[in-house]
XYZ file of C-alpha atoms in Angstrom:
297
model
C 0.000 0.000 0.000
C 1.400 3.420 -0.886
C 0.049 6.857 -0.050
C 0.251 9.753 -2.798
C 1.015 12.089 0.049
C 4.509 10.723 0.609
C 7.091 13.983 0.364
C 8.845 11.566 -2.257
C 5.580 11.226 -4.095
C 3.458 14.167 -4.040
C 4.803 16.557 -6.740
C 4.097 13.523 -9.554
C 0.966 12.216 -7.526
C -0.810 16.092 -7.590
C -0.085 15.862 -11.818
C -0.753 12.430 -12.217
C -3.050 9.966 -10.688
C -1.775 6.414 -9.549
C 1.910 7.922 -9.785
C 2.487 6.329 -6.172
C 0.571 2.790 -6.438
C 3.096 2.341 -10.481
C 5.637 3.547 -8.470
C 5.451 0.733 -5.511
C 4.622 -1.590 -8.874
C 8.109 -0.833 -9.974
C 9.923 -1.168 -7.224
C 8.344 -4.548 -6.583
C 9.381 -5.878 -9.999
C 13.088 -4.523 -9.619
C 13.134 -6.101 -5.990
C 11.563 -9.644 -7.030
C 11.735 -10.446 -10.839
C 15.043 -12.211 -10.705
C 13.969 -14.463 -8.077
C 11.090 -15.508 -9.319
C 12.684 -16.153 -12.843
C 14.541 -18.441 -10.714
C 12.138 -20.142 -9.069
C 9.877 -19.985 -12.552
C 7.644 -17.899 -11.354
C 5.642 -14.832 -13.042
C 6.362 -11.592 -10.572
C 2.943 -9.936 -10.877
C 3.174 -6.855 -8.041
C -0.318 -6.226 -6.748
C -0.197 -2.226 -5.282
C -2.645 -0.249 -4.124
C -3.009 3.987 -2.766
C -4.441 4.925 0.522
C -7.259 6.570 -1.466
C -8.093 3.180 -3.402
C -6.050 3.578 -6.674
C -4.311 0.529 -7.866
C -1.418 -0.461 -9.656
C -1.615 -1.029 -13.993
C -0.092 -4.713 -13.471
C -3.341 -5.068 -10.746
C -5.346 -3.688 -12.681
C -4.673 -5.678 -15.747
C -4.786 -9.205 -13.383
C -7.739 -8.224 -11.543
C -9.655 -7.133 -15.362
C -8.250 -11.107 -16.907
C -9.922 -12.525 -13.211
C -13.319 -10.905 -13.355
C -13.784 -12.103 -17.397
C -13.178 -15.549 -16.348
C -15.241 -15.418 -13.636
C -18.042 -13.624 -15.312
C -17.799 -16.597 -17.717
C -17.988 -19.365 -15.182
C -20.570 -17.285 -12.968
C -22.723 -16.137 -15.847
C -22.560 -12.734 -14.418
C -22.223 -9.055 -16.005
C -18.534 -8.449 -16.322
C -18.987 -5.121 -14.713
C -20.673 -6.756 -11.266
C -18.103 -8.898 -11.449
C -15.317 -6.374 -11.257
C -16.908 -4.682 -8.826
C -17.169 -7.144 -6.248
C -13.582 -7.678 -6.349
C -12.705 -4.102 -5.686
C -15.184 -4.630 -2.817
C -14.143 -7.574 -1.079
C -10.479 -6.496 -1.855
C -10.867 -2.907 -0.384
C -12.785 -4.620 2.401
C -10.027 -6.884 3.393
C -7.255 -4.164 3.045
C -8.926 -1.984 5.653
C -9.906 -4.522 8.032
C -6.497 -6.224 7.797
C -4.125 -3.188 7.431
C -6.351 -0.502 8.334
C -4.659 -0.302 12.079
C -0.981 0.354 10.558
C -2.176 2.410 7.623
C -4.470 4.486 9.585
C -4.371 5.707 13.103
C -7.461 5.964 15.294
C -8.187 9.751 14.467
C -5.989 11.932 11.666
C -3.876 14.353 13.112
C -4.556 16.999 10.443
C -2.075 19.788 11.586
C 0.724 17.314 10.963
C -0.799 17.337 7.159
C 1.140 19.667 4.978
C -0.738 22.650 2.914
C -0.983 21.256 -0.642
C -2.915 21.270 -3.819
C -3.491 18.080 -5.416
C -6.166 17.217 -8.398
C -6.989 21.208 -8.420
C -8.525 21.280 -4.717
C -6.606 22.480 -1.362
C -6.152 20.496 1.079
C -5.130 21.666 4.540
C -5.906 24.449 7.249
C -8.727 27.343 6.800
C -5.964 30.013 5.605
C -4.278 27.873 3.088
C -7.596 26.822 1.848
C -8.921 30.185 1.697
C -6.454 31.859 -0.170
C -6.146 29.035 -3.259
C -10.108 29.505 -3.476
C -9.566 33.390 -4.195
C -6.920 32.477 -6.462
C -8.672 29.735 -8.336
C -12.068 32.490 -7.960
C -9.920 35.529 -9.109
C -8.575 33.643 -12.520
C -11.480 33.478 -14.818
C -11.444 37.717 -14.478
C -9.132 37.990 -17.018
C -12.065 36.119 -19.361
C -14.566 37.978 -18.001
C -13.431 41.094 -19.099
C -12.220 40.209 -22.665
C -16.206 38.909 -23.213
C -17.061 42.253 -22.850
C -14.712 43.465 -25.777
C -15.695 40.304 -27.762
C -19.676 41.373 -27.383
C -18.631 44.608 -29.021
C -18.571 42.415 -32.174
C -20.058 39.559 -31.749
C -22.911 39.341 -28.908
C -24.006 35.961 -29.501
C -20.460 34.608 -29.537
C -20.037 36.789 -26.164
C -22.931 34.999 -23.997
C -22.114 31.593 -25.577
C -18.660 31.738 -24.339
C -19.804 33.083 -20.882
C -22.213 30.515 -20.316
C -20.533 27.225 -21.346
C -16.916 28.514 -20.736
C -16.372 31.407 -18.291
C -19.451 30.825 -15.650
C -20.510 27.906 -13.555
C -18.592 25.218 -15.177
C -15.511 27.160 -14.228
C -15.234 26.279 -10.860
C -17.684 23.299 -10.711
C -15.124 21.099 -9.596
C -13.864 23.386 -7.311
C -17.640 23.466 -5.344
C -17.755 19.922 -5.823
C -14.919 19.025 -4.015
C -14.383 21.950 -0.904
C -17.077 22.171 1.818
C -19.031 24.878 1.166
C -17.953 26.512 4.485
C -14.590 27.687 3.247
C -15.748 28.369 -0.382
C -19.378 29.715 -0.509
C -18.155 33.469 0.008
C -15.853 33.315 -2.839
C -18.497 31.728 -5.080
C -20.649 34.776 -4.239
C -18.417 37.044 -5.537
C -17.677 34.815 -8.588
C -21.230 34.776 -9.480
C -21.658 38.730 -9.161
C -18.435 39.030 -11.774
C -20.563 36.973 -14.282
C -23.291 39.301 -13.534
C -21.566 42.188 -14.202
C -19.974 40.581 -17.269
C -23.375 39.862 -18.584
C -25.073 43.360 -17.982
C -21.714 44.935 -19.376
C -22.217 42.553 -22.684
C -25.682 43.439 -23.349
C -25.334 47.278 -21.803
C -29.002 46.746 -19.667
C -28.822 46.718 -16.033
C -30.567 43.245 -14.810
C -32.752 43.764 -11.323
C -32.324 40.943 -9.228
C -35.883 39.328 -10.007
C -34.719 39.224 -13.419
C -31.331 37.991 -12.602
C -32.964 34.643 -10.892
C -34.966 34.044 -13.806
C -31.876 34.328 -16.080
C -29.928 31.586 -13.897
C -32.756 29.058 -14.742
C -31.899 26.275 -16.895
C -32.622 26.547 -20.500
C -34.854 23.724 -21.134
C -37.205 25.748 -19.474
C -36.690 28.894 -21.744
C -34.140 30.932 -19.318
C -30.367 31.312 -19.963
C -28.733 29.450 -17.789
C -26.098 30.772 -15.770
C -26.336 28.970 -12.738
C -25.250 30.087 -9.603
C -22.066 28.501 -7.776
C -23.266 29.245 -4.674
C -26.593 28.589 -4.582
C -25.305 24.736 -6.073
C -22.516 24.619 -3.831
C -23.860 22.657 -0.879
C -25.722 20.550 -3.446
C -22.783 19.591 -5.928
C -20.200 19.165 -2.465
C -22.801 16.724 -0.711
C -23.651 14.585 -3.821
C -19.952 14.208 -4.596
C -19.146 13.437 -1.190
C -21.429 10.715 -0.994
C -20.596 9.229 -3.888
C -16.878 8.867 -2.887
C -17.061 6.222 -0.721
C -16.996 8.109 2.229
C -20.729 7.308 3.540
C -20.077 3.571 4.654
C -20.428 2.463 8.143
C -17.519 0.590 7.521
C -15.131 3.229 5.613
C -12.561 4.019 7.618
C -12.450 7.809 7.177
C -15.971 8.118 8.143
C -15.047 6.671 11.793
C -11.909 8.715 11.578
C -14.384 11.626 11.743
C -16.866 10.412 14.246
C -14.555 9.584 16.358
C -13.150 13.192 16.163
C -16.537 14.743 16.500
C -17.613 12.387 19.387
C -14.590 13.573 21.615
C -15.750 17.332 20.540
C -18.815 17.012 21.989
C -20.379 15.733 25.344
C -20.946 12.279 25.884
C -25.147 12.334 25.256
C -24.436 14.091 22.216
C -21.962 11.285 20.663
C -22.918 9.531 17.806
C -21.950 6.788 15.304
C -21.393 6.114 11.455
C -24.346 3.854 11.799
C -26.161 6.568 13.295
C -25.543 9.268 10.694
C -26.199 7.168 7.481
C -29.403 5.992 9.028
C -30.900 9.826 9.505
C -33.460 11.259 7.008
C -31.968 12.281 3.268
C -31.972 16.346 5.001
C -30.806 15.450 7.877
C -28.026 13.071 6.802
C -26.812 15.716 4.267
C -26.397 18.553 6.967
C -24.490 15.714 8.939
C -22.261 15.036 5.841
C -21.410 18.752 5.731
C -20.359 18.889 9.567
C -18.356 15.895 9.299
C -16.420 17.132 6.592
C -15.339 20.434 7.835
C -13.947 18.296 11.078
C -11.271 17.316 8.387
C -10.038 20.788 8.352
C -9.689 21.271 11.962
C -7.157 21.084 14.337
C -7.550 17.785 16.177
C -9.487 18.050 20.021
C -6.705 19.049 22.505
């Protein structure tokens, strides 16, 4: 098992994903190849990442294993391959988990770093790559309103599809919408302003809302980041794996909020994922800013 987050690591890990789980591949193969062409043997290095990326050469043996089994089981390939994922990941975190991952992260002995185009780390650090990542599309913004001079059409197209919500979409998705909703706020005025400079009109706010309706019910789309931002962050949250009574990040973090709080208040995974859809998003959202916090003293 390797971890992108290694010093050694990171710098190729933030650019390229599964750079740490080929690397532990590699140095497998150069520590075991010549033995086992001794022995007659086929050196096949089975590596994983600490956020569930594996290795090409496990990859490529675990794709050949679920088409033979599919065959044999009369299964869908694609069940197939997920249920050894599963029952691998299962066994990795049950076996290993204790020596991979302590009881509760200590997250001030993480670094500050951007990996995958999100920050990870403290409230400051955070905050200041969102106003960078926020401030960037200006430039664009501001060049639209020299292109609708010319061309108006070609002005809102590019605004809508290129320079507005889809800009930071992945930012929203993936930062709690604590430390980015402010910044989204002022993102979404700048297309505002962009628009109403393109067209020359000031837009009321009445008229405004209407305008950031979708288009396939006759408005023009330019959603707002941070009205979507709790939304988009909670879908892709629990979609990563993270809601699972058994994942072990999710007890990582109720074990961190259970010593925060007193003892009648304590909860569990089970708990959470069991609460009402409402409910067990607004618990999603509080559980996830406890990963940017200092641990309990």
């Amino acid at each position: 098992m390797a971890s992108p987050l290694c010093p050694a690591i990171l710098p190729e890990a933030s650019h390229h994903s599964g750079a740490a789980a080929n690397g532990a591949e590699l140095r497998k193969l150069n520590a075991n190849s010549t033995k086992c062409t001794e022995l007659g043997w086929t050196c096949i290095p089975m590596a994983v990442e600490t956020f569930g990326h594996w290795g090409r050469e496990a990859q490529s043996v675990l794709s050949r294993l679920a088409s033979h089994l599919s065959i044999s089981l009369s299964q869908p390939r694609a069940a197939v391959v997920a249920d050894i994922y599963g029952r691998l990941n299962i066994i990795l975190v049950s076996r290993n988990g204790n020596s991979h991952f302590p009881p509760v992260v200590e997250s001030s002995l993480l670094p500050n770093l951007d990996i995958l185009g999100v920050p990870i780390g403290d409230f400051v650090h955070c905050s200041r790559f969102i106003a960078e990542k926020c401030a960037t599309p200006k430039t664009l913004l501001k060049a639209l309103v020299d292109v609708s001079a010319v061309d108006l059409h070609v002005a809102f197209s590019i605004l809508r599809m290129c320079g507005s919500y889809c800009k930071l979409v992945h930012l929203a998705r993936a930062t709690p919408p604590s430390h980015c909703a402010d910044y989204l706020k002022l993102f979404d005025e700048e297309v505002r302003l962009c628009f109403t400079s393109c067209i020359a009109v000031d837009v009321p706010d009445p008229s405004w809302q209407q305008a950031q309706l979708s288009p396939s019910l006759g408005w023009l789309g330019f959603r707002s980041l941070a009205l979507h931002s709790s939304a988009a962050f909670i879908a892709s949250f629990a979609s990563s794996g993270f809601c699972s009574p058994d994942n072990i990040h999710m007890l990582q973090t109720v074990t961190r909020f259970n010593a925060q709080v007193h003892p009648q208040e304590s909860t569990t995974a089970e708990a959470v994922l069991a609460c009402p859809p409402l409910q067990r998003a607004l618990w999603i959202i509080m559980l996830s800013n406890l990963c940017y916090l200092p641990p309990p003293k």
